Amino acid sequence: MANLLYDTLFGRHAGKITPFLHLPDGSTLTHDAFLRMASRYAHAMTALGLIAGDRLAAQIEKSPEALAVYAACAQSGVIFLPLNTGYTASELDYFIGNSGAKLVLATDRAAAALTPIAAAYGSTLRTLNPDGTGSFPELAKTQSEAFETVSRAPDDLAAFLYTSGTTGRSKGAMLTQANLVSNAQTLADYWRFTDADVLLHALPIFHTHGLFVASNVTLIAGGSMIFLPKLDMDQMIGFMPQATTMMGVPTFYTRLLDDARFTAELTAHMRLFVSGSAPLLAETHVRFEERTGHRILERYGMTETNMNTSNPYDGERRAGTVGFPLPGVELKVTDPATGDTVPDGEIGQIEVRGPNVFKGYWQMPEKTAEELRADGFFITGDLGLIDADGYVTIVGRNKDLIISGGYNIYPKEIELILDDQPGVMESAVIGVPHPDFGESVVGLLVAEPNATLSTEVIMAVLGEQLARFKQPKKLVVMPEFPRNTMGKLQKNILRDQFADTFS
Ligand code: MCA
Ligand code: AMP
């Protein structure tokens, strides 16, 4: 009987009464208490009829209980599907329907809007609130704290993470137990994590970075986390003296640098700062080192692959690069037209292969075949090069994608809604530089002849359908769009034209 994910990350800490989670109110939860809660949750899931291979969709706020749902899924073989807490009911409708989730966990606040959606797909809805209350923990309260771990093969699915597509349709990336565990082990070794580490954790836990990088690496090393509900500078500054490591998206680092309380003294005992999910400006890297003496370690990954590359722990952490392919990960740069590897130093599309690479997109064999080659190489859609020293640099993207504060936003998804609005002839959604979020969304519209557009009315429609972080921070009506001689819309010209929007 084996269950790689549960045994490696969770089960081996059973009985340990050392802290696992340090909470903002000063309390701590031990590994053992956490695992006992997870086992009660696993029983509750079983009581609701879930068996291994079923999907559990969770749109719940970050809390120890939310993390215990992940552990309970691992223990019972249920596929965990965490969802961004910002998603609207219309976005959730797609995820629940597409995944066929048997159980949906949401907050009491969201339950009214979700009840008809869950009912339409035959899913059971239970609640779990940020304070740990709700109908799901209520059911779990009386359950046994010993759950017999369900046996799973390493190639069995552990999680679905939805990632938007350039066509505007989200795809469920299917991640296996072996994908998650191999990457966690590699990163823990590469970044020298031990049970003495205390990770300052302020990332959300519904995406790869906060869940599979930060939490899995800590779990596999047996360390602990200062588990903050969200990025809050007072808490970050207050708790930093208790931490040894931190992980964040670039916005975390620019915000820390903007805070005068963030000093070399405050970080003196820290051993590692990791950045990823979006490009870290070389300038931020340099300012951070000047302020603290620490060099941020930048790494590169994707939902479909977990982490692919990392700057070295001991060697030179080179600003503007994402370092070397991780042990066990093959990375090549290819010509997008032919698929042939280009010489080192030349720009091409980045492809990766290794135990970290996902199994494919849920029920989308054609999409899977487009991006995952038969020989196992995954076409990332990122453009980059490998320099003479072997460092990988990402220079751009071969996909129309905006990364705002570490969240991915696919313009197509927004354009499809904009194009549907009365009086809109066409739309273009672009990413432009933003001092806090790195990039931010601008929506551009051309009206049909004789139509007058109200950007307020259109923003209100977007507000109903899209999570707040995806909504354009500015909507502009233009007489026409720039086009090349073939008539193709030139987004690069629009990006230049609106480059100073947020500066
Ligand atoms: C919040 N808002 C945003 C974003 N976050 N707008 C655009 N982009 C964002 N990322 C909006 C809110 O809707 C709100 O709008 C206003 O900004 C303030 O919201 P608030 O909640 O106070 O914001 P915050 O808490 O300060 O959040 C900013 C943040 C957060 C800390 C940067 O977005 C964050 O934690 N990002 C991390 C995302 C992440 O984990 N990515 C990893 C994906 P209004 O005021 O108008 O209502 S995994 C991945 O990418 C790969 C695999 C990898 O390599 O890791
Ligand atoms: P996601 O869809 O959340 O998996 O986002 C993955 C994308 O984030 C990658 O394909 C890259 O475009 C981007 N990304 C992640 N880490 C980095 C990084 N360190 N530098 C630049 N881009 C990154």
mmCIF file of C-alpha atoms in Angstrom, residues 80 134 142 162 216 253 272 337 409:
data_model
loop_
_atom_site.group_PDB
_atom_site.id
_atom_site.type_symbol
_atom_site.label_atom_id
_atom_site.label_comp_id
_atom_site.label_asym_id
_atom_site.label_seq_id
_atom_site.Cartn_x
_atom_site.Cartn_y
_atom_site.Cartn_z
ATOM 1 C CA PHE A 80 -7.617 18.492 -5.765
ATOM 2 C CA GLY A 134 -18.867 25.835 7.734
ATOM 3 C CA THR A 142 -17.181 14.034 14.617
ATOM 4 C CA TYR A 162 -6.831 25.435 -14.587
ATOM 5 C CA ASN A 216 5.287 21.221 -0.910
ATOM 6 C CA TYR A 253 9.872 42.440 -3.626
ATOM 7 C CA LEU A 272 17.007 32.684 0.995
ATOM 8 C CA ALA A 337 8.547 26.974 -37.271
ATOM 9 C CA ILE A 409 -4.461 36.993 -17.790
#
